[in-house]
Amino acid sequence: MENSALSGRVHSFQSMGAVDGPGLRYVVFFQGCPLRCAYCHNPDTWAFEGGQEVTVEEVLQKVRRCAPYIKKNGGVTLTGGEPLAQSAFAAALLAALKAEGFHTALDTSGAASLESAAKVLEHTDLVLADLKFTTEEDYRRHTGGSLAHTLEFLGLCREMGRPVWLRHVVAPGLNDGPEAAARLAALAKGYENVEKVELLPFRTLCIEKYAALGLPFPLEGTPPAGKEHLAPFYEALGPPK
């Protein structure tokens, strides 16, 4: 198979993911990320030189073993890290998966050039788009990325006809409250290809990872998000589509 020998760096694999797209998913965690989100739960995926090098065919061999469980109503999700940071490998892997009849999903912040993202989206059935913050200032301060670029990526998804599930972490004192909720709702409603918005409450389960890596946790002391923090968002977003 063409490009089956192309390799990339992967952090880990999860054979039965239930929260990364529809149905049961085989999840491939890519290694390396250009962002440094304050609430990131996977700091061990940041370094581009980490993880393990694998070929497209080696990943396919792992996925095929789970085909009886994931092929009917589930599929395969690429996440990270940031899959678009290894766009050639991601595109080749997704193309190979689609050729074998698997539903493909891409979990991404959109932090890559639109040209490279388009090549990956050609083989993507569903985009799980991580919208980190709803103002440019907060986006840059707490992730090192850009809201404007993320919106351009969402525009590309719309242009290419790719359905989007918008994902947004809610962290107390950082991006919660009625004003932030109203901004998120307005952004989501501006893209007709956004099928739904998934609110992800901030959790502190990652603190041990930061300690093991010798890294300070930027949100140390921030409490987990509760129902009261999510309520304004549900109110602003309205009933699911």
mmCIF file of C-alpha atoms in Angstrom:
data_model
loop_
_atom_site.group_PDB
_atom_site.id
_atom_site.type_symbol
_atom_site.label_atom_id
_atom_site.label_comp_id
_atom_site.label_asym_id
_atom_site.label_seq_id
_atom_site.Cartn_x
_atom_site.Cartn_y
_atom_site.Cartn_z
ATOM 1 C CA MET A 1 0.000 0.000 0.000
ATOM 2 C CA GLU A 2 1.263 3.453 -0.921
ATOM 3 C CA ASN A 3 2.695 5.369 2.077
ATOM 4 C CA SER A 4 2.321 2.317 4.348
ATOM 5 C CA ALA A 5 5.989 2.639 5.303
ATOM 6 C CA LEU A 6 5.646 6.337 6.214
ATOM 7 C CA SER A 7 6.404 6.789 9.907
ATOM 8 C CA GLY A 8 5.518 9.213 12.655
ATOM 9 C CA ARG A 9 5.880 9.553 16.399
ATOM 10 C CA VAL A 10 3.079 8.246 18.610
ATOM 11 C CA HIS A 11 2.749 8.589 22.364
ATOM 12 C CA SER A 12 0.330 5.714 22.988
ATOM 13 C CA PHE A 13 -2.729 3.779 21.840
ATOM 14 C CA GLN A 14 -6.131 3.144 23.405
ATOM 15 C CA SER A 15 -8.076 0.214 22.008
ATOM 16 C CA MET A 16 -11.545 0.967 23.373
ATOM 17 C CA GLY A 17 -12.099 4.714 23.690
ATOM 18 C CA ALA A 18 -15.657 5.849 24.409
ATOM 19 C CA VAL A 19 -15.261 9.649 24.605
ATOM 20 C CA ASP A 20 -13.399 10.489 21.397
ATOM 21 C CA GLY A 21 -16.132 10.477 18.800
ATOM 22 C CA PRO A 22 -19.163 8.295 18.062
ATOM 23 C CA GLY A 23 -19.251 4.687 19.251
ATOM 24 C CA LEU A 24 -16.252 2.686 20.384
ATOM 25 C CA ARG A 25 -13.000 4.114 18.997
ATOM 26 C CA TYR A 26 -9.430 3.020 18.543
ATOM 27 C CA VAL A 27 -7.510 6.113 19.668
ATOM 28 C CA VAL A 28 -4.025 7.044 18.465
ATOM 29 C CA PHE A 29 -2.268 9.640 20.634
ATOM 30 C CA PHE A 30 0.253 11.540 18.532
ATOM 31 C CA GLN A 31 3.472 12.790 20.130
ATOM 32 C CA GLY A 32 4.336 16.479 20.059
ATOM 33 C CA CYS A 33 2.304 19.664 20.466
ATOM 34 C CA PRO A 34 3.109 23.321 19.678
ATOM 35 C CA LEU A 35 0.683 24.644 22.324
ATOM 36 C CA ARG A 36 1.110 24.859 26.091
ATOM 37 C CA CYS A 37 -2.427 25.003 27.397
ATOM 38 C CA ALA A 38 -2.697 25.937 31.056
ATOM 39 C CA TYR A 39 -5.077 23.059 31.776
ATOM 40 C CA CYS A 40 -3.410 20.410 29.573
ATOM 41 C CA HIS A 41 -3.827 16.880 30.954
ATOM 42 C CA ASN A 42 -1.135 15.338 28.750
ATOM 43 C CA PRO A 43 2.157 17.228 29.249
ATOM 44 C CA ASP A 44 3.945 13.972 28.446
ATOM 45 C CA THR A 45 2.822 14.415 24.821
ATOM 46 C CA TRP A 46 4.413 17.856 24.352
ATOM 47 C CA ALA A 47 7.976 16.924 23.315
ATOM 48 C CA PHE A 48 8.264 16.109 19.621
ATOM 49 C CA GLU A 49 11.236 13.815 20.241
ATOM 50 C CA GLY A 50 9.305 11.656 22.710
ATOM 51 C CA GLY A 51 7.064 8.669 22.140
ATOM 52 C CA GLN A 52 7.770 5.844 19.706
ATOM 53 C CA GLU A 53 8.270 5.836 15.968
ATOM 54 C CA VAL A 54 5.747 3.703 14.103
ATOM 55 C CA THR A 55 4.753 3.246 10.475
ATOM 56 C CA VAL A 56 1.289 3.549 8.987
ATOM 57 C CA GLU A 57 1.214 -0.224 8.474
ATOM 58 C CA GLU A 58 2.170 -0.891 12.107
ATOM 59 C CA VAL A 59 -0.747 1.244 13.300
ATOM 60 C CA LEU A 60 -3.086 -0.484 10.851
ATOM 61 C CA GLN A 61 -2.086 -3.869 12.245
ATOM 62 C CA LYS A 62 -3.119 -2.724 15.726
ATOM 63 C CA VAL A 63 -6.415 -1.244 14.519
ATOM 64 C CA ARG A 64 -7.375 -4.316 12.495
ATOM 65 C CA ARG A 65 -7.364 -6.444 15.636
ATOM 66 C CA CYS A 66 -10.183 -4.257 16.996
ATOM 67 C CA ALA A 67 -12.189 -4.123 13.765
ATOM 68 C CA PRO A 68 -15.015 -6.390 15.015
ATOM 69 C CA TYR A 69 -15.709 -3.932 17.863
ATOM 70 C CA ILE A 70 -15.175 -0.540 16.227
ATOM 71 C CA LYS A 71 -16.136 -0.885 12.571
ATOM 72 C CA LYS A 72 -19.942 -0.978 12.827
ATOM 73 C CA ASN A 73 -20.724 2.127 14.900
ATOM 74 C CA GLY A 74 -17.292 3.414 15.937
ATOM 75 C CA GLY A 75 -13.989 4.036 14.237
ATOM 76 C CA VAL A 76 -10.524 5.487 14.739
ATOM 77 C CA THR A 77 -9.615 8.848 16.287
ATOM 78 C CA LEU A 78 -6.295 10.662 15.990
ATOM 79 C CA THR A 79 -5.561 12.876 18.979
ATOM 80 C CA GLY A 80 -2.487 13.983 20.896
ATOM 81 C CA GLY A 81 -0.494 15.949 21.298
ATOM 82 C CA GLU A 82 -1.424 17.552 18.011
ATOM 83 C CA PRO A 83 -1.942 15.293 14.982
ATOM 84 C CA LEU A 84 -1.684 18.212 12.546
ATOM 85 C CA ALA A 85 1.903 18.775 13.696
ATOM 86 C CA GLN A 86 2.672 15.542 11.818
ATOM 87 C CA SER A 87 0.348 16.259 8.923
ATOM 88 C CA ALA A 88 1.948 13.962 6.327
ATOM 89 C CA PHE A 89 1.809 10.968 8.668
ATOM 90 C CA ALA A 90 -1.714 11.842 9.837
ATOM 91 C CA ALA A 91 -2.994 12.195 6.264
ATOM 92 C CA ALA A 92 -1.428 8.914 5.164
ATOM 93 C CA LEU A 93 -2.786 7.060 8.184
ATOM 94 C CA LEU A 94 -6.311 8.430 7.766
ATOM 95 C CA ALA A 95 -6.284 7.661 4.044
ATOM 96 C CA ALA A 96 -5.260 4.067 4.772
ATOM 97 C CA LEU A 97 -7.931 3.717 7.456
ATOM 98 C CA LYS A 98 -10.662 5.011 5.149
ATOM 99 C CA ALA A 99 -9.492 2.636 2.417
ATOM 100 C CA GLU A 100 -10.195 -0.215 4.840
ATOM 101 C CA GLY A 101 -13.646 1.088 5.737
ATOM 102 C CA PHE A 102 -12.999 2.715 9.107
ATOM 103 C CA HIS A 103 -14.766 5.912 10.205
ATOM 104 C CA THR A 104 -12.105 8.532 10.926
ATOM 105 C CA ALA A 105 -12.081 11.364 13.449
ATOM 106 C CA LEU A 106 -9.483 14.053 14.082
ATOM 107 C CA ASP A 107 -9.168 15.615 17.558
ATOM 108 C CA THR A 108 -7.231 18.843 16.989
ATOM 109 C CA SER A 109 -6.691 22.418 18.072
ATOM 110 C CA GLY A 110 -6.130 23.382 14.433
ATOM 111 C CA ALA A 111 -2.639 24.623 15.345
ATOM 112 C CA ALA A 112 -1.019 24.094 11.930
ATOM 113 C CA SER A 113 -0.965 25.732 8.528
ATOM 114 C CA LEU A 114 -4.279 25.599 6.698
ATOM 115 C CA GLU A 115 -2.508 24.025 3.716
ATOM 116 C CA SER A 116 -1.289 21.053 5.758
ATOM 117 C CA ALA A 117 -4.600 20.822 7.634
ATOM 118 C CA ALA A 118 -6.518 20.597 4.349
ATOM 119 C CA LYS A 119 -4.515 17.543 3.303
ATOM 120 C CA VAL A 120 -5.468 15.797 6.547
ATOM 121 C CA LEU A 121 -9.119 16.868 6.350
ATOM 122 C CA GLU A 122 -9.419 15.225 2.935
ATOM 123 C CA HIS A 123 -9.480 11.878 4.745
ATOM 124 C CA THR A 124 -11.370 12.955 7.893
ATOM 125 C CA ASP A 125 -15.024 12.065 8.505
ATOM 126 C CA LEU A 126 -15.439 14.063 11.734
ATOM 127 C CA VAL A 127 -13.452 16.880 13.356
ATOM 128 C CA LEU A 128 -13.308 17.175 17.137
ATOM 129 C CA ALA A 129 -12.192 20.792 17.274
ATOM 130 C CA ASP A 130 -10.700 22.071 20.521
ATOM 131 C CA LEU A 131 -11.705 25.703 21.000
ATOM 132 C CA LYS A 132 -9.530 26.652 23.953
ATOM 133 C CA PHE A 133 -10.674 30.200 24.773
ATOM 134 C CA THR A 134 -13.093 32.749 23.352
ATOM 135 C CA THR A 135 -10.862 35.856 23.286
ATOM 136 C CA GLU A 136 -7.565 36.342 21.488
ATOM 137 C CA GLU A 137 -5.921 37.680 24.648
ATOM 138 C CA ASP A 138 -6.847 34.645 26.750
ATOM 139 C CA TYR A 139 -5.975 32.269 23.925
ATOM 140 C CA ARG A 140 -2.460 33.644 23.602
ATOM 141 C CA ARG A 141 -1.897 33.976 27.345
ATOM 142 C CA HIS A 142 -3.044 30.498 28.318
ATOM 143 C CA THR A 143 -2.101 28.408 25.269
ATOM 144 C CA GLY A 144 0.494 30.260 23.206
ATOM 145 C CA GLY A 145 -1.824 29.845 20.219
ATOM 146 C CA SER A 146 -4.282 32.087 18.402
ATOM 147 C CA LEU A 147 -8.068 32.259 18.429
ATOM 148 C CA ALA A 148 -8.033 33.930 15.012
ATOM 149 C CA HIS A 149 -6.143 31.003 13.501
ATOM 150 C CA THR A 150 -8.461 28.499 15.186
ATOM 151 C CA LEU A 151 -11.454 30.252 13.638
ATOM 152 C CA GLU A 152 -9.727 30.118 10.251
ATOM 153 C CA PHE A 153 -9.338 26.380 10.741
ATOM 154 C CA LEU A 154 -13.045 26.078 11.568
ATOM 155 C CA GLY A 155 -13.752 28.018 8.402
ATOM 156 C CA LEU A 156 -11.665 25.525 6.445
ATOM 157 C CA CYS A 157 -13.678 22.656 7.933
ATOM 158 C CA ARG A 158 -16.866 24.406 6.838
ATOM 159 C CA GLU A 159 -15.467 25.050 3.354
ATOM 160 C CA MET A 160 -14.541 21.371 2.991
ATOM 161 C CA GLY A 161 -17.890 20.194 4.334
ATOM 162 C CA ARG A 162 -16.482 18.471 7.396
ATOM 163 C CA PRO A 163 -18.829 18.060 10.386
ATOM 164 C CA VAL A 164 -17.453 19.428 13.646
ATOM 165 C CA TRP A 165 -17.964 18.619 17.297
ATOM 166 C CA LEU A 166 -16.693 21.662 19.151
ATOM 167 C CA ARG A 167 -14.906 20.889 22.424
ATOM 168 C CA HIS A 168 -14.329 23.413 25.188
ATOM 169 C CA VAL A 169 -12.716 22.937 28.607
ATOM 170 C CA VAL A 170 -14.346 25.022 31.341
ATOM 171 C CA ALA A 171 -11.937 26.002 34.137
ATOM 172 C CA PRO A 172 -13.146 27.977 37.183
ATOM 173 C CA GLY A 173 -11.740 31.496 37.289
ATOM 174 C CA LEU A 174 -10.150 31.109 33.874
ATOM 175 C CA ASN A 175 -12.869 30.884 31.238
ATOM 176 C CA ASP A 176 -16.146 30.376 33.103
ATOM 177 C CA GLY A 177 -19.104 32.674 33.682
ATOM 178 C CA PRO A 178 -22.031 34.023 31.616
ATOM 179 C CA GLU A 179 -19.930 36.298 29.384
ATOM 180 C CA ALA A 180 -17.583 33.496 28.359
ATOM 181 C CA ALA A 181 -20.582 31.229 27.813
ATOM 182 C CA ALA A 182 -22.255 33.795 25.563
ATOM 183 C CA ARG A 183 -19.082 34.184 23.485
ATOM 184 C CA LEU A 184 -18.768 30.425 23.028
ATOM 185 C CA ALA A 185 -22.405 30.107 21.980
ATOM 186 C CA ALA A 186 -22.034 32.935 19.466
ATOM 187 C CA LEU A 187 -18.916 31.365 17.956
ATOM 188 C CA ALA A 188 -20.534 27.937 17.703
ATOM 189 C CA LYS A 189 -23.658 29.316 16.037
ATOM 190 C CA GLY A 190 -21.506 31.004 13.406
ATOM 191 C CA TYR A 191 -20.620 27.650 11.841
ATOM 192 C CA GLU A 192 -23.472 25.604 10.424
ATOM 193 C CA ASN A 193 -21.244 22.509 10.277
ATOM 194 C CA VAL A 194 -20.888 22.453 14.078
ATOM 195 C CA GLU A 195 -23.127 19.533 15.032
ATOM 196 C CA LYS A 196 -22.717 19.877 18.778
ATOM 197 C CA VAL A 197 -20.644 21.434 21.552
ATOM 198 C CA GLU A 198 -18.992 19.216 24.152
ATOM 199 C CA LEU A 199 -18.234 20.915 27.469
ATOM 200 C CA LEU A 200 -15.297 19.352 29.315
ATOM 201 C CA PRO A 201 -15.118 20.256 33.026
ATOM 202 C CA PHE A 202 -11.621 21.025 34.280
ATOM 203 C CA ARG A 203 -10.125 18.274 36.443
ATOM 204 C CA THR A 204 -6.921 18.014 38.467
ATOM 205 C CA LEU A 205 -6.068 14.369 37.781
ATOM 206 C CA CYS A 206 -3.019 15.443 35.766
ATOM 207 C CA ILE A 207 -1.086 16.996 38.667
ATOM 208 C CA GLU A 208 0.922 13.812 39.246
ATOM 209 C CA LYS A 209 2.054 13.840 35.609
ATOM 210 C CA TYR A 210 3.446 17.350 35.986
ATOM 211 C CA ALA A 211 5.225 16.376 39.200
ATOM 212 C CA ALA A 212 6.760 13.306 37.552
ATOM 213 C CA LEU A 213 8.047 15.473 34.690
ATOM 214 C CA GLY A 214 9.374 18.131 37.060
ATOM 215 C CA LEU A 215 6.997 20.722 35.603
ATOM 216 C CA PRO A 216 4.941 23.294 37.522
ATOM 217 C CA PHE A 217 1.192 22.922 36.995
ATOM 218 C CA PRO A 218 -0.082 26.346 35.845
ATOM 219 C CA LEU A 219 -3.505 25.912 37.457
ATOM 220 C CA GLU A 220 -2.392 24.487 40.784
ATOM 221 C CA GLY A 221 -4.983 25.474 43.378
ATOM 222 C CA THR A 222 -7.773 25.793 40.811
ATOM 223 C CA PRO A 223 -10.771 23.711 41.917
ATOM 224 C CA PRO A 224 -12.394 21.187 39.583
ATOM 225 C CA ALA A 225 -15.298 22.542 37.559
ATOM 226 C CA GLY A 226 -18.718 21.684 38.961
ATOM 227 C CA LYS A 227 -22.262 21.852 37.634
ATOM 228 C CA GLU A 228 -22.476 25.497 38.667
ATOM 229 C CA HIS A 229 -19.592 26.362 36.335
ATOM 230 C CA LEU A 230 -21.135 24.521 33.386
ATOM 231 C CA ALA A 231 -24.695 25.802 33.889
ATOM 232 C CA PRO A 232 -24.198 29.201 32.149
ATOM 233 C CA PHE A 233 -22.791 27.412 29.101
ATOM 234 C CA TYR A 234 -25.718 25.016 28.802
ATOM 235 C CA GLU A 235 -28.096 27.949 29.141
ATOM 236 C CA ALA A 236 -26.292 29.983 26.468
ATOM 237 C CA LEU A 237 -25.929 27.065 24.055
ATOM 238 C CA GLY A 238 -29.551 26.010 24.336
ATOM 239 C CA PRO A 239 -30.856 22.527 23.541
ATOM 240 C CA PRO A 240 -28.626 20.207 21.473
ATOM 241 C CA LYS A 241 -29.148 20.173 17.716
#
